[in-house]
Amino acid sequence: MNSVFSLLAGLIFGLGLIVSGMANPGKVLGFLDITRQWDPSLALVMVGAIAVGLVAFRLVKRLPKPLAASTFFLPVKTHLDKPLVLGSLLFGVGWGLSGICPGPALVLFSLGSVKGIVFFASMLAGMLLYEKRTGR
């Protein structure tokens, strides 16, 4: 049953990325480029996502356990460390250069986009390299 919920959530998330324009690298780059012709429309997407996330996390914390699992898997680590900061920096630079982040990369990959395939392959290579270096 968890697989069904995961698939459904992924499909809804992917559809949201397509409808909002987040799966369009040109639209994302237009939002990130504030020096030329800035496109602020994705700010509304971000505000909406933050609002939904805030409400969802508050509601989730009130439940004794998830509906389709035995326990919650919420973040517990609160301190900033060097790998987190460097990873965040690398993520931001990659997003700024390509206009693609992991969620939209999966959407573009599934649609057969060359940019999405290249980004997804690069992201996967980075994850495997990280696992190899850290032994996780």
PDB file of C-alpha atoms in Angstrom:
ATOM      1  CA  MET A   1       0.000   0.000   0.000  1.00  0.00           C
ATOM      2  CA  ASN A   2       2.927   2.353   0.697  1.00  0.00           C
ATOM      3  CA  SER A   3       4.030   2.015  -2.926  1.00  0.00           C
ATOM      4  CA  VAL A   4       0.592   3.112  -4.132  1.00  0.00           C
ATOM      5  CA  PHE A   5       0.642   6.184  -1.865  1.00  0.00           C
ATOM      6  CA  SER A   6       4.202   6.995  -2.946  1.00  0.00           C
ATOM      7  CA  LEU A   7       3.329   6.678  -6.632  1.00  0.00           C
ATOM      8  CA  LEU A   8       0.200   8.803  -6.223  1.00  0.00           C
ATOM      9  CA  ALA A   9       2.102  11.492  -4.285  1.00  0.00           C
ATOM     10  CA  GLY A  10       4.861  11.498  -6.917  1.00  0.00           C
ATOM     11  CA  LEU A  11       2.371  11.835  -9.767  1.00  0.00           C
ATOM     12  CA  ILE A  12       0.573  14.716  -8.044  1.00  0.00           C
ATOM     13  CA  PHE A  13       3.903  16.416  -7.273  1.00  0.00           C
ATOM     14  CA  GLY A  14       5.098  15.980 -10.876  1.00  0.00           C
ATOM     15  CA  LEU A  15       1.831  17.339 -12.252  1.00  0.00           C
ATOM     16  CA  GLY A  16       2.156  20.320  -9.913  1.00  0.00           C
ATOM     17  CA  LEU A  17       5.681  20.977 -11.196  1.00  0.00           C
ATOM     18  CA  ILE A  18       4.460  20.908 -14.802  1.00  0.00           C
ATOM     19  CA  VAL A  19       1.399  23.113 -14.162  1.00  0.00           C
ATOM     20  CA  SER A  20       3.402  25.645 -12.104  1.00  0.00           C
ATOM     21  CA  GLY A  21       6.167  25.961 -14.698  1.00  0.00           C
ATOM     22  CA  MET A  22       8.879  24.580 -12.402  1.00  0.00           C
ATOM     23  CA  ALA A  23       9.648  21.832 -14.948  1.00  0.00           C
ATOM     24  CA  ASN A  24      10.508  24.482 -17.551  1.00  0.00           C
ATOM     25  CA  PRO A  25      14.206  25.420 -17.142  1.00  0.00           C
ATOM     26  CA  GLY A  26      13.660  28.660 -19.101  1.00  0.00           C
ATOM     27  CA  LYS A  27      10.941  29.775 -16.691  1.00  0.00           C
ATOM     28  CA  VAL A  28      13.113  28.944 -13.677  1.00  0.00           C
ATOM     29  CA  LEU A  29      16.121  30.782 -15.134  1.00  0.00           C
ATOM     30  CA  GLY A  30      13.846  33.770 -15.832  1.00  0.00           C
ATOM     31  CA  PHE A  31      12.927  33.780 -12.141  1.00  0.00           C
ATOM     32  CA  LEU A  32      16.536  33.440 -10.967  1.00  0.00           C
ATOM     33  CA  ASP A  33      17.873  36.152 -13.321  1.00  0.00           C
ATOM     34  CA  ILE A  34      16.961  39.353 -11.477  1.00  0.00           C
ATOM     35  CA  THR A  35      19.359  41.524 -13.511  1.00  0.00           C
ATOM     36  CA  ARG A  36      17.560  41.272 -16.854  1.00  0.00           C
ATOM     37  CA  GLN A  37      13.883  40.576 -17.425  1.00  0.00           C
ATOM     38  CA  TRP A  38      12.893  39.035 -14.115  1.00  0.00           C
ATOM     39  CA  ASP A  39       9.847  36.727 -14.053  1.00  0.00           C
ATOM     40  CA  PRO A  40       8.473  36.795 -10.465  1.00  0.00           C
ATOM     41  CA  SER A  41       5.648  34.299 -11.134  1.00  0.00           C
ATOM     42  CA  LEU A  42       7.478  31.368  -9.517  1.00  0.00           C
ATOM     43  CA  ALA A  43       7.583  33.318  -6.243  1.00  0.00           C
ATOM     44  CA  LEU A  44       3.853  32.588  -5.953  1.00  0.00           C
ATOM     45  CA  VAL A  45       4.575  28.877  -6.428  1.00  0.00           C
ATOM     46  CA  MET A  46       7.150  29.016  -3.627  1.00  0.00           C
ATOM     47  CA  VAL A  47       4.844  30.935  -1.285  1.00  0.00           C
ATOM     48  CA  GLY A  48       2.078  28.412  -1.972  1.00  0.00           C
ATOM     49  CA  ALA A  49       4.424  25.477  -1.332  1.00  0.00           C
ATOM     50  CA  ILE A  50       5.656  27.004   1.930  1.00  0.00           C
ATOM     51  CA  ALA A  51       2.071  27.616   3.092  1.00  0.00           C
ATOM     52  CA  VAL A  52       1.014  24.040   2.315  1.00  0.00           C
ATOM     53  CA  GLY A  53       4.173  22.674   3.971  1.00  0.00           C
ATOM     54  CA  LEU A  54       3.647  24.729   7.113  1.00  0.00           C
ATOM     55  CA  VAL A  55       0.082  23.511   7.529  1.00  0.00           C
ATOM     56  CA  ALA A  56       0.985  19.907   6.653  1.00  0.00           C
ATOM     57  CA  PHE A  57       3.854  19.695   9.159  1.00  0.00           C
ATOM     58  CA  ARG A  58       1.706  21.168  11.928  1.00  0.00           C
ATOM     59  CA  LEU A  59      -1.044  18.634  11.217  1.00  0.00           C
ATOM     60  CA  VAL A  60       1.389  15.722  10.951  1.00  0.00           C
ATOM     61  CA  LYS A  61       2.914  16.510  14.346  1.00  0.00           C
ATOM     62  CA  ARG A  62      -0.546  16.104  15.943  1.00  0.00           C
ATOM     63  CA  LEU A  63      -1.058  12.563  14.640  1.00  0.00           C
ATOM     64  CA  PRO A  64       0.101   9.615  16.776  1.00  0.00           C
ATOM     65  CA  LYS A  65       1.384   7.801  13.653  1.00  0.00           C
ATOM     66  CA  PRO A  66       1.126   8.071   9.859  1.00  0.00           C
ATOM     67  CA  LEU A  67      -1.867   6.605   8.046  1.00  0.00           C
ATOM     68  CA  ALA A  68       0.188   4.203   5.907  1.00  0.00           C
ATOM     69  CA  ALA A  69       3.343   3.562   7.979  1.00  0.00           C
ATOM     70  CA  SER A  70       4.341   2.535  11.475  1.00  0.00           C
ATOM     71  CA  THR A  71       6.324   5.685  12.268  1.00  0.00           C
ATOM     72  CA  PHE A  72       7.092   9.164  10.964  1.00  0.00           C
ATOM     73  CA  PHE A  73      10.349   9.845   9.167  1.00  0.00           C
ATOM     74  CA  LEU A  74      10.860  13.537   9.939  1.00  0.00           C
ATOM     75  CA  PRO A  75      14.219  15.342  10.028  1.00  0.00           C
ATOM     76  CA  VAL A  76      15.875  15.355  13.443  1.00  0.00           C
ATOM     77  CA  LYS A  77      19.291  16.841  12.638  1.00  0.00           C
ATOM     78  CA  THR A  78      19.366  20.577  13.400  1.00  0.00           C
ATOM     79  CA  HIS A  79      23.004  21.699  13.224  1.00  0.00           C
ATOM     80  CA  LEU A  80      24.785  22.961  10.124  1.00  0.00           C
ATOM     81  CA  ASP A  81      27.915  21.092   9.120  1.00  0.00           C
ATOM     82  CA  LYS A  82      30.416  21.465   6.291  1.00  0.00           C
ATOM     83  CA  PRO A  83      28.908  18.768   4.014  1.00  0.00           C
ATOM     84  CA  LEU A  84      25.450  20.345   4.326  1.00  0.00           C
ATOM     85  CA  VAL A  85      26.717  23.839   3.503  1.00  0.00           C
ATOM     86  CA  LEU A  86      28.879  22.633   0.590  1.00  0.00           C
ATOM     87  CA  GLY A  87      26.062  20.452  -0.751  1.00  0.00           C
ATOM     88  CA  SER A  88      23.628  23.363  -0.544  1.00  0.00           C
ATOM     89  CA  LEU A  89      26.086  25.603  -2.364  1.00  0.00           C
ATOM     90  CA  LEU A  90      26.611  23.010  -5.098  1.00  0.00           C
ATOM     91  CA  PHE A  91      22.838  22.523  -5.388  1.00  0.00           C
ATOM     92  CA  GLY A  92      22.251  26.279  -5.745  1.00  0.00           C
ATOM     93  CA  VAL A  93      24.968  26.730  -8.357  1.00  0.00           C
ATOM     94  CA  GLY A  94      23.675  23.765 -10.364  1.00  0.00           C
ATOM     95  CA  TRP A  95      20.100  25.035 -10.184  1.00  0.00           C
ATOM     96  CA  GLY A  96      21.163  28.536 -11.184  1.00  0.00           C
ATOM     97  CA  LEU A  97      23.185  27.323 -14.169  1.00  0.00           C
ATOM     98  CA  SER A  98      20.718  24.752 -15.491  1.00  0.00           C
ATOM     99  CA  GLY A  99      17.325  25.932 -14.245  1.00  0.00           C
ATOM    100  CA  ILE A 100      16.673  22.363 -13.092  1.00  0.00           C
ATOM    101  CA  CYS A 101      16.510  20.913  -9.577  1.00  0.00           C
ATOM    102  CA  PRO A 102      15.880  17.250  -8.607  1.00  0.00           C
ATOM    103  CA  GLY A 103      12.058  17.215  -8.720  1.00  0.00           C
ATOM    104  CA  PRO A 104      11.758  18.822 -12.156  1.00  0.00           C
ATOM    105  CA  ALA A 105      14.719  16.702 -13.333  1.00  0.00           C
ATOM    106  CA  LEU A 106      12.663  13.559 -12.703  1.00  0.00           C
ATOM    107  CA  VAL A 107       9.705  15.074 -14.569  1.00  0.00           C
ATOM    108  CA  LEU A 108      11.913  16.071 -17.522  1.00  0.00           C
ATOM    109  CA  PHE A 109      13.640  12.658 -17.444  1.00  0.00           C
ATOM    110  CA  SER A 110      10.287  10.859 -17.603  1.00  0.00           C
ATOM    111  CA  LEU A 111       9.251  13.084 -20.529  1.00  0.00           C
ATOM    112  CA  GLY A 112      12.437  12.133 -22.420  1.00  0.00           C
ATOM    113  CA  SER A 113      14.001  15.611 -22.295  1.00  0.00           C
ATOM    114  CA  VAL A 114      17.736  15.552 -23.108  1.00  0.00           C
ATOM    115  CA  LYS A 115      18.407  18.208 -20.441  1.00  0.00           C
ATOM    116  CA  GLY A 116      16.466  16.146 -17.912  1.00  0.00           C
ATOM    117  CA  ILE A 117      18.329  12.958 -18.809  1.00  0.00           C
ATOM    118  CA  VAL A 118      21.742  14.665 -18.561  1.00  0.00           C
ATOM    119  CA  PHE A 119      20.816  16.339 -15.260  1.00  0.00           C
ATOM    120  CA  PHE A 120      19.410  13.108 -13.831  1.00  0.00           C
ATOM    121  CA  ALA A 121      22.516  11.128 -14.847  1.00  0.00           C
ATOM    122  CA  SER A 122      24.775  13.800 -13.311  1.00  0.00           C
ATOM    123  CA  MET A 123      22.714  13.859 -10.126  1.00  0.00           C
ATOM    124  CA  LEU A 124      22.841  10.073  -9.868  1.00  0.00           C
ATOM    125  CA  ALA A 125      26.618  10.086 -10.427  1.00  0.00           C
ATOM    126  CA  GLY A 126      27.002  12.682  -7.662  1.00  0.00           C
ATOM    127  CA  MET A 127      24.911  10.596  -5.264  1.00  0.00           C
ATOM    128  CA  LEU A 128      26.926   7.459  -6.001  1.00  0.00           C
ATOM    129  CA  LEU A 129      30.206   9.352  -5.580  1.00  0.00           C
ATOM    130  CA  TYR A 130      28.997  10.722  -2.237  1.00  0.00           C
ATOM    131  CA  GLU A 131      28.016   7.247  -1.046  1.00  0.00           C
ATOM    132  CA  LYS A 132      31.383   5.849  -2.114  1.00  0.00           C
ATOM    133  CA  ARG A 133      33.329   8.641  -0.365  1.00  0.00           C
ATOM    134  CA  THR A 134      31.349   8.491   2.872  1.00  0.00           C
ATOM    135  CA  GLY A 135      30.770   4.745   2.985  1.00  0.00           C
ATOM    136  CA  ARG A 136      27.000   5.089   3.362  1.00  0.00           C
TER     137      ARG A 136
END
